[in-house]
PDB file of C-alpha atoms in Angstrom:
ATOM      1  CA  MET G 194     -27.105  68.670 168.723  1.00 47.00           C
ATOM      2  CA  SER G 195     -30.568  69.959 167.827  1.00 48.00           C
ATOM      3  CA  PHE G 196     -33.704  67.904 168.447  1.00 46.00           C
ATOM      4  CA  ALA G 197     -34.208  67.575 164.684  1.00 44.00           C
ATOM      5  CA  GLY G 198     -30.643  66.356 164.344  1.00 48.00           C
ATOM      6  CA  GLN G 199     -31.142  63.763 167.069  1.00 51.00           C
ATOM      7  CA  VAL G 200     -34.310  62.489 165.392  1.00 47.00           C
ATOM      8  CA  ALA G 201     -32.543  62.271 162.023  1.00 48.00           C
ATOM      9  CA  MET G 202     -29.563  60.474 163.578  1.00 53.00           C
ATOM     10  CA  SER G 203     -31.802  57.941 165.344  1.00 56.00           C
ATOM     11  CA  ALA G 204     -33.848  57.293 162.213  1.00 51.00           C
ATOM     12  CA  ALA G 205     -30.771  56.892 160.034  1.00 53.00           C
ATOM     13  CA  ASN G 206     -29.019  54.546 162.475  1.00 54.00           C
ATOM     14  CA  ALA G 207     -32.152  52.435 162.961  1.00 53.00           C
ATOM     15  CA  ALA G 208     -32.680  52.156 159.208  1.00 51.00           C
ATOM     16  CA  ALA G 209     -29.051  51.244 158.618  1.00 51.00           C
ATOM     17  CA  SER G 210     -29.048  48.578 161.321  1.00 53.00           C
ATOM     18  CA  ASN G 211     -32.293  46.989 160.080  1.00 52.00           C
ATOM     19  CA  MET G 212     -31.145  47.062 156.460  1.00 51.00           C
ATOM     20  CA  HIS G 213     -27.709  45.636 157.305  1.00 47.00           C
ATOM     21  CA  SER G 214     -29.239  42.703 159.184  1.00 51.00           C
ATOM     22  CA  GLN G 215     -31.300  41.742 156.127  1.00 48.00           C
ATOM     23  CA  VAL G 216     -29.142  42.406 153.090  1.00 44.00           C
ATOM     24  CA  GLY G 217     -26.000  41.198 154.843  1.00 48.00           C
ATOM     25  CA  GLN G 218     -27.389  37.656 154.907  1.00 51.00           C
ATOM     26  CA  ALA G 219     -26.587  37.225 151.213  1.00 52.00           C
ATOM     27  CA  ILE G 220     -22.859  38.029 151.265  1.00 58.00           C
ATOM     28  CA  GLY G 221     -20.657  35.041 150.703  1.00 51.00           C
ATOM     29  CA  LYS G 222     -23.473  32.492 150.532  1.00 50.00           C
ATOM     30  CA  PRO G 223     -23.713  30.043 147.626  1.00 50.00           C
ATOM     31  CA  LEU G 224     -26.808  30.411 145.484  1.00 45.00           C
ATOM     32  CA  GLU G 225     -28.446  27.288 146.826  1.00 48.00           C
ATOM     33  CA  ASN G 226     -28.660  28.825 150.304  1.00 48.00           C
ATOM     34  CA  LEU G 227     -30.909  31.624 149.061  1.00 45.00           C
ATOM     35  CA  SER G 228     -34.624  30.914 149.164  1.00 41.00           C
ATOM     36  CA  GLY G 229     -36.503  31.515 145.955  1.00 41.00           C
ATOM     37  CA  SER G 230     -33.350  31.354 143.820  1.00 41.00           C
ATOM     38  CA  LYS G 231     -33.443  30.294 140.214  1.00 42.00           C
ATOM     39  CA  ALA G 232     -30.846  28.450 138.218  1.00 40.00           C
ATOM     40  CA  ALA G 233     -27.974  30.712 137.250  1.00 41.00           C
ATOM     41  CA  ASN G 234     -27.804  32.015 133.710  1.00 47.00           C
ATOM     42  CA  HIS G 235     -24.052  32.438 134.110  1.00 49.00           C
ATOM     43  CA  ALA G 236     -22.878  29.180 135.637  1.00 50.00           C
ATOM     44  CA  GLU G 237     -19.243  30.009 134.906  1.00 74.00           C
ATOM     45  CA  ILE G 238     -19.276  32.661 137.664  1.00 83.00           C
ATOM     46  CA  ASN G 239     -17.790  31.227 140.839  1.00 87.00           C
ATOM     47  CA  TRP G 240     -19.648  33.148 143.526  1.00 89.00           C
ATOM     48  CA  VAL G 241     -17.508  31.732 146.329  1.00 89.00           C
ATOM     49  CA  ASP G 242     -14.284  32.975 144.738  1.00 90.00           C
ATOM     50  CA  PHE G 243     -14.101  35.917 147.131  1.00 93.00           C
ATOM     51  CA  ASN G 244     -11.957  38.676 145.615  1.00 93.00           C
ATOM     52  CA  TYR G 245     -13.611  41.971 146.518  1.00 95.00           C
ATOM     53  CA  PRO G 246     -13.092  44.475 148.079  1.00 94.00           C
ATOM     54  CA  PRO G 247      -9.304  44.266 147.650  1.00 92.00           C
ATOM     55  CA  PHE G 248      -7.496  42.861 150.705  1.00 90.00           C
ATOM     56  CA  VAL G 249     -10.803  42.298 152.557  1.00 91.00           C
ATOM     57  CA  ARG G 250     -12.272  39.838 150.010  1.00 93.00           C
ATOM     58  CA  LEU G 251     -15.800  39.372 151.296  1.00 93.00           C
ATOM     59  CA  ILE G 252     -17.635  38.834 147.997  1.00 94.00           C
ATOM     60  CA  HIS G 253     -16.998  37.834 144.391  1.00 94.00           C
ATOM     61  CA  TYR G 254     -17.012  40.632 141.816  1.00 94.00           C
ATOM     62  CA  ARG G 255     -15.574  40.775 138.310  1.00 91.00           C
ATOM     63  CA  VAL G 256     -17.093  43.155 135.821  1.00 89.00           C
ATOM     64  CA  ASP G 257     -15.685  41.242 132.841  1.00 88.00           C
ATOM     65  CA  GLU G 258     -17.908  38.263 133.727  1.00 88.00           C
ATOM     66  CA  LEU G 259     -21.075  40.307 133.293  1.00 88.00           C
ATOM     67  CA  PRO G 260     -23.300  40.240 130.211  1.00 85.00           C
ATOM     68  CA  THR G 261     -23.108  43.496 128.279  1.00 86.00           C
ATOM     69  CA  THR G 262     -26.649  44.358 129.316  1.00 85.00           C
ATOM     70  CA  LEU G 263     -25.559  44.593 132.970  1.00 90.00           C
ATOM     71  CA  THR G 264     -22.073  46.092 132.752  1.00 91.00           C
ATOM     72  CA  GLY G 265     -23.144  49.730 133.033  1.00 92.00           C
ATOM     73  CA  ILE G 266     -25.725  49.362 135.777  1.00 94.00           C
ATOM     74  CA  VAL G 267     -23.543  47.129 137.980  1.00 95.00           C
ATOM     75  CA  ARG G 268     -20.644  49.557 137.637  1.00 95.00           C
ATOM     76  CA  MET G 269     -22.921  52.287 138.965  1.00 96.00           C
ATOM     77  CA  PHE G 270     -23.872  50.046 141.913  1.00 97.00           C
ATOM     78  CA  ASN G 271     -20.180  49.634 142.660  1.00 97.00           C
ATOM     79  CA  ILE G 272     -19.397  53.339 142.297  1.00 97.00           C
ATOM     80  CA  SER G 273     -22.060  54.151 144.892  1.00 97.00           C
ATOM     81  CA  PHE G 274     -20.372  51.715 147.296  1.00 98.00           C
ATOM     82  CA  LEU G 275     -16.947  53.256 146.618  1.00 97.00           C
ATOM     83  CA  VAL G 276     -18.245  56.804 147.170  1.00 98.00           C
ATOM     84  CA  THR G 277     -19.729  55.670 150.478  1.00 98.00           C
ATOM     85  CA  VAL G 278     -16.356  54.307 151.599  1.00 97.00           C
ATOM     86  CA  LEU G 279     -14.566  57.481 150.499  1.00 97.00           C
ATOM     87  CA  ALA G 280     -17.069  59.810 152.186  1.00 97.00           C
ATOM     88  CA  CYS G 281     -16.978  57.871 155.465  1.00 97.00           C
ATOM     89  CA  LEU G 282     -13.181  57.729 155.506  1.00 97.00           C
ATOM     90  CA  LEU G 283     -12.923  61.435 154.722  1.00 97.00           C
ATOM     91  CA  ASN G 284     -15.472  62.233 157.433  1.00 96.00           C
ATOM     92  CA  PHE G 285     -13.446  60.268 159.984  1.00 97.00           C
ATOM     93  CA  ILE G 286     -10.241  62.149 159.126  1.00 96.00           C
ATOM     94  CA  ASP G 287     -12.031  65.516 159.023  1.00 94.00           C
ATOM     95  CA  THR G 288     -13.733  64.872 162.345  1.00 94.00           C
ATOM     96  CA  ILE G 289     -10.442  64.010 164.071  1.00 95.00           C
ATOM     97  CA  ILE G 290      -8.939  67.295 162.819  1.00 94.00           C
ATOM     98  CA  ILE G 291     -12.040  69.316 163.725  1.00 91.00           C
ATOM     99  CA  VAL G 292     -12.252  67.869 167.245  1.00 91.00           C
ATOM    100  CA  GLY G 293      -8.518  68.433 167.760  1.00 90.00           C
ATOM    101  CA  SER G 294      -8.679  72.071 166.656  1.00 88.00           C
ATOM    102  CA  SER G 295     -11.956  73.183 168.247  1.00 86.00           C
ATOM    103  CA  ASP G 296     -14.144  72.501 171.259  1.00 87.00           C
ATOM    104  CA  ALA G 297     -16.274  69.982 169.323  1.00 86.00           C
ATOM    105  CA  PRO G 298     -16.931  66.924 171.534  1.00 90.00           C
ATOM    106  CA  PHE G 299     -14.763  63.814 171.224  1.00 93.00           C
ATOM    107  CA  LYS G 300     -17.888  61.677 170.859  1.00 94.00           C
ATOM    108  CA  TRP G 301     -18.026  62.922 167.261  1.00 94.00           C
ATOM    109  CA  VAL G 302     -14.898  60.867 166.543  1.00 96.00           C
ATOM    110  CA  VAL G 303     -16.567  57.800 168.048  1.00 96.00           C
ATOM    111  CA  GLN G 304     -19.716  58.397 165.995  1.00 95.00           C
ATOM    112  CA  SER G 305     -17.666  58.832 162.825  1.00 95.00           C
ATOM    113  CA  GLY G 306     -15.807  55.591 163.524  1.00 96.00           C
ATOM    114  CA  ILE G 307     -19.123  53.764 163.917  1.00 96.00           C
ATOM    115  CA  HIS G 308     -20.347  55.227 160.627  1.00 95.00           C
ATOM    116  CA  LEU G 309     -17.092  54.099 158.982  1.00 96.00           C
ATOM    117  CA  LEU G 310     -17.875  50.532 160.005  1.00 95.00           C
ATOM    118  CA  ILE G 311     -21.636  50.420 159.404  1.00 96.00           C
ATOM    119  CA  LEU G 312     -22.329  52.467 156.268  1.00 96.00           C
ATOM    120  CA  PRO G 313     -19.714  50.877 153.966  1.00 97.00           C
ATOM    121  CA  ALA G 314     -20.828  47.423 155.160  1.00 96.00           C
ATOM    122  CA  CYS G 315     -24.446  48.275 154.312  1.00 96.00           C
ATOM    123  CA  ALA G 316     -23.410  49.724 150.959  1.00 97.00           C
ATOM    124  CA  LEU G 317     -21.349  46.627 150.123  1.00 97.00           C
ATOM    125  CA  ALA G 318     -24.203  44.285 151.023  1.00 96.00           C
ATOM    126  CA  THR G 319     -26.614  46.355 148.952  1.00 97.00           C
ATOM    127  CA  PHE G 320     -24.244  46.435 145.978  1.00 97.00           C
ATOM    128  CA  TYR G 321     -23.831  42.657 146.143  1.00 96.00           C
ATOM    129  CA  CYS G 322     -27.577  42.034 146.306  1.00 95.00           C
ATOM    130  CA  GLY G 323     -28.137  44.199 143.247  1.00 94.00           C
ATOM    131  CA  TYR G 324     -25.157  42.790 141.344  1.00 94.00           C
ATOM    132  CA  ARG G 325     -25.866  39.114 141.951  1.00 92.00           C
ATOM    133  CA  GLY G 326     -29.634  39.528 142.053  1.00 91.00           C
ATOM    134  CA  LEU G 327     -29.727  40.880 138.505  1.00 90.00           C
ATOM    135  CA  CYS G 328     -26.952  38.694 137.124  1.00 88.00           C
ATOM    136  CA  GLU G 329     -28.360  35.321 138.232  1.00 84.00           C
ATOM    137  CA  PRO G 330     -31.212  36.521 138.153  1.00 83.00           C
ATOM    138  CA  ASP G 331     -32.414  35.985 141.737  1.00 88.00           C
ATOM    139  CA  ALA G 332     -35.681  37.516 142.937  1.00 88.00           C
ATOM    140  CA  THR G 333     -34.776  37.355 146.631  1.00 91.00           C
ATOM    141  CA  LEU G 334     -31.533  39.306 146.247  1.00 92.00           C
ATOM    142  CA  ALA G 335     -33.087  41.746 143.787  1.00 91.00           C
ATOM    143  CA  SER G 336     -35.881  42.463 146.262  1.00 92.00           C
ATOM    144  CA  ARG G 337     -33.362  43.125 149.029  1.00 94.00           C
ATOM    145  CA  PHE G 338     -31.570  45.579 146.765  1.00 95.00           C
ATOM    146  CA  LYS G 339     -34.810  47.368 145.908  1.00 93.00           C
ATOM    147  CA  MET G 340     -35.523  47.751 149.620  1.00 94.00           C
ATOM    148  CA  ALA G 341     -32.026  48.719 150.737  1.00 96.00           C
ATOM    149  CA  GLN G 342     -30.919  51.130 148.011  1.00 96.00           C
ATOM    150  CA  PRO G 343     -33.670  53.748 148.605  1.00 96.00           C
ATOM    151  CA  ILE G 344     -32.988  53.562 152.353  1.00 96.00           C
ATOM    152  CA  LEU G 345     -29.315  54.253 151.706  1.00 97.00           C
ATOM    153  CA  ALA G 346     -30.266  57.159 149.425  1.00 97.00           C
ATOM    154  CA  LEU G 347     -32.280  58.663 152.282  1.00 96.00           C
ATOM    155  CA  ILE G 348     -29.379  58.222 154.719  1.00 96.00           C
ATOM    156  CA  TYR G 349     -26.984  59.840 152.243  1.00 97.00           C
ATOM    157  CA  PHE G 350     -29.402  62.765 151.913  1.00 97.00           C
ATOM    158  CA  PHE G 351     -29.410  63.280 155.690  1.00 94.00           C
ATOM    159  CA  MET G 352     -25.610  63.135 155.728  1.00 94.00           C
ATOM    160  CA  ALA G 353     -25.450  65.825 153.031  1.00 95.00           C
ATOM    161  CA  ILE G 354     -27.879  68.258 154.656  1.00 94.00           C
ATOM    162  CA  VAL G 355     -28.459  67.758 158.372  1.00 88.00           C
ATOM    163  CA  PRO G 356     -25.769  68.716 160.937  1.00 83.00           C
ATOM    164  CA  PHE G 357     -26.120  65.895 163.459  1.00 82.00           C
ATOM    165  CA  GLY G 358     -23.070  64.852 165.428  1.00 84.00           C
ATOM    166  CA  CYS G 359     -20.128  63.987 163.190  1.00 89.00           C
ATOM    167  CA  ALA G 360     -22.140  64.421 159.981  1.00 90.00           C
ATOM    168  CA  HIS G 361     -20.969  67.687 158.458  1.00 89.00           C
ATOM    169  CA  GLY G 362     -24.046  68.530 156.409  1.00 90.00           C
ATOM    170  CA  LEU G 363     -24.587  71.864 154.689  1.00 91.00           C
ATOM    171  CA  ALA G 364     -26.647  73.194 157.589  1.00 87.00           C
ATOM    172  CA  GLU G 365     -23.581  72.876 159.842  1.00 85.00           C
ATOM    173  CA  PHE G 366     -22.216  76.171 158.506  1.00 83.00           C
ATOM    174  CA  SER G 367     -24.280  77.918 161.173  1.00 80.00           C
ATOM    175  CA  LYS G 368     -22.746  75.742 163.914  1.00 82.00           C
ATOM    176  CA  ILE G 369     -19.043  76.394 163.244  1.00 84.00           C
ATOM    177  CA  ASP G 370     -18.840  79.561 165.347  1.00 76.00           C
ATOM    178  CA  ASP G 371     -20.410  77.755 168.302  1.00 78.00           C
ATOM    179  CA  HIS G 372     -17.370  75.457 168.538  1.00 75.00           C
ATOM    180  CA  THR G 373     -14.620  77.896 167.529  1.00 76.00           C
ATOM    181  CA  GLN G 374     -15.356  80.784 169.909  1.00 70.00           C
ATOM    182  CA  GLY G 375     -16.737  82.824 167.024  1.00 71.00           C
ATOM    183  CA  GLN G 376     -13.484  82.677 165.038  1.00 75.00           C
ATOM    184  CA  GLY G 377     -14.697  80.315 162.336  1.00 70.00           C
ATOM    185  CA  SER G 378     -12.643  77.644 160.614  1.00 80.00           C
ATOM    186  CA  GLY G 379     -11.508  77.523 157.008  1.00 85.00           C
ATOM    187  CA  PHE G 380     -10.786  73.794 157.203  1.00 87.00           C
ATOM    188  CA  TRP G 381     -14.205  73.042 158.689  1.00 84.00           C
ATOM    189  CA  THR G 382     -15.885  75.074 155.943  1.00 89.00           C
ATOM    190  CA  VAL G 383     -14.059  73.165 153.201  1.00 93.00           C
ATOM    191  CA  ALA G 384     -14.824  69.846 154.932  1.00 91.00           C
ATOM    192  CA  ILE G 385     -18.545  70.644 154.921  1.00 91.00           C
ATOM    193  CA  ILE G 386     -18.520  71.562 151.241  1.00 94.00           C
ATOM    194  CA  VAL G 387     -16.559  68.483 150.138  1.00 96.00           C
ATOM    195  CA  GLU G 388     -18.465  65.984 152.290  1.00 95.00           C
ATOM    196  CA  SER G 389     -21.857  67.441 151.366  1.00 96.00           C
ATOM    197  CA  CYS G 390     -20.991  67.194 147.671  1.00 96.00           C
ATOM    198  CA  LEU G 391     -19.985  63.540 148.074  1.00 97.00           C
ATOM    199  CA  TRP G 392     -23.104  62.617 150.025  1.00 97.00           C
ATOM    200  CA  GLY G 393     -25.371  64.665 147.740  1.00 97.00           C
ATOM    201  CA  GLY G 394     -23.899  63.039 144.652  1.00 97.00           C
ATOM    202  CA  ASN G 395     -24.263  59.610 146.197  1.00 97.00           C
ATOM    203  CA  THR G 396     -27.892  60.377 147.041  1.00 98.00           C
ATOM    204  CA  ALA G 397     -28.592  61.032 143.376  1.00 97.00           C
ATOM    205  CA  LEU G 398     -26.598  57.969 142.297  1.00 97.00           C
ATOM    206  CA  ALA G 399     -28.385  55.656 144.745  1.00 97.00           C
ATOM    207  CA  ALA G 400     -31.759  56.986 143.603  1.00 96.00           C
ATOM    208  CA  LEU G 401     -30.747  56.467 139.972  1.00 96.00           C
ATOM    209  CA  ASN G 402     -29.604  52.923 140.747  1.00 96.00           C
ATOM    210  CA  SER G 403     -32.997  52.168 142.290  1.00 95.00           C
ATOM    211  CA  VAL G 404     -34.799  53.435 139.210  1.00 94.00           C
ATOM    212  CA  ARG G 405     -32.516  51.591 136.783  1.00 92.00           C
ATOM    213  CA  ALA G 406     -32.868  48.313 138.676  1.00 91.00           C
ATOM    214  CA  ALA G 407     -36.662  48.629 138.612  1.00 89.00           C
ATOM    215  CA  LYS G 408     -36.580  49.516 134.912  1.00 88.00           C
ATOM    216  CA  TYR G 409     -34.341  46.529 134.196  1.00 85.00           C
ATOM    217  CA  ASP G 410     -36.823  44.208 135.899  1.00 74.00           C
ATOM    218  CA  MET G 411     -39.687  45.722 133.928  1.00 76.00           C
ATOM    219  CA  MET G 412     -37.823  45.173 130.655  1.00 74.00           C
ATOM    220  CA  ASN G 413     -36.586  41.652 131.372  1.00 70.00           C
ATOM    221  CA  GLY G 414     -38.783  40.182 134.086  1.00 58.00           C
ATOM    222  CA  ASP G 415     -37.657  37.678 136.726  1.00 50.00           C
ATOM    223  CA  GLY G 416     -35.522  35.088 135.031  1.00 45.00           C
ATOM    224  CA  GLY G 417     -36.271  36.457 131.583  1.00 45.00           C
ATOM    225  CA  PRO G 418     -33.758  36.889 128.798  1.00 42.00           C
ATOM    226  CA  LEU G 419     -31.191  39.651 129.264  1.00 43.00           C
ATOM    227  CA  THR G 420     -32.291  42.202 126.698  1.00 41.00           C
ATOM    228  CA  GLY G 421     -31.880  45.942 126.471  1.00 39.00           C
ATOM    229  CA  ARG G 422     -28.997  48.059 127.707  1.00 37.00           C
ATOM    230  CA  PHE G 423     -28.618  51.021 130.064  1.00 36.00           C
TER     231      PHE G 423
END
């Protein structure tokens, strides 16, 4: 792994760990446990009715409970989380195949497994902060989302571009021959293209979510009436 790759990996992991420790505090907690919370505008939402993600059920999420002004933006928050899960799962499968068919180190599989645990958890916590923070509205959760979502966008960008460890960024094309005795690998090439597209798309989506959340706050204010639509 290049020095630049090591620096990017360390920065991304440190950012993810710090963000996860902060935004993860909100998941599953009733509103009264959150400092600075305001009275809910949608009291009919039972936030402790944990139903999402399917089978895991860590948070409450139902799009049909949202006001029409929030339906579109919250769906985009959720899509970013789902793309993160898909990209991490695909990376884990790709890395197992790549390591098994080349001289790439086994530690890449371990790294990919760690990413599969950490990144979706961070994305879920961020999604929940944005979803509940805007729906209540709750300034504390909204602030956590505004901090976490740009950090995730930066991590996704690194995953799309930089070839560090198990991350098959676009720049990894030049590294394939080093691990395949100069023979190349069609599967590895396709894996890089697909994963980079997923991470690149999620970078743009996360950045857009950050902008839309900020715009929503500007239009409605903390605790203001839910006006306007995205």
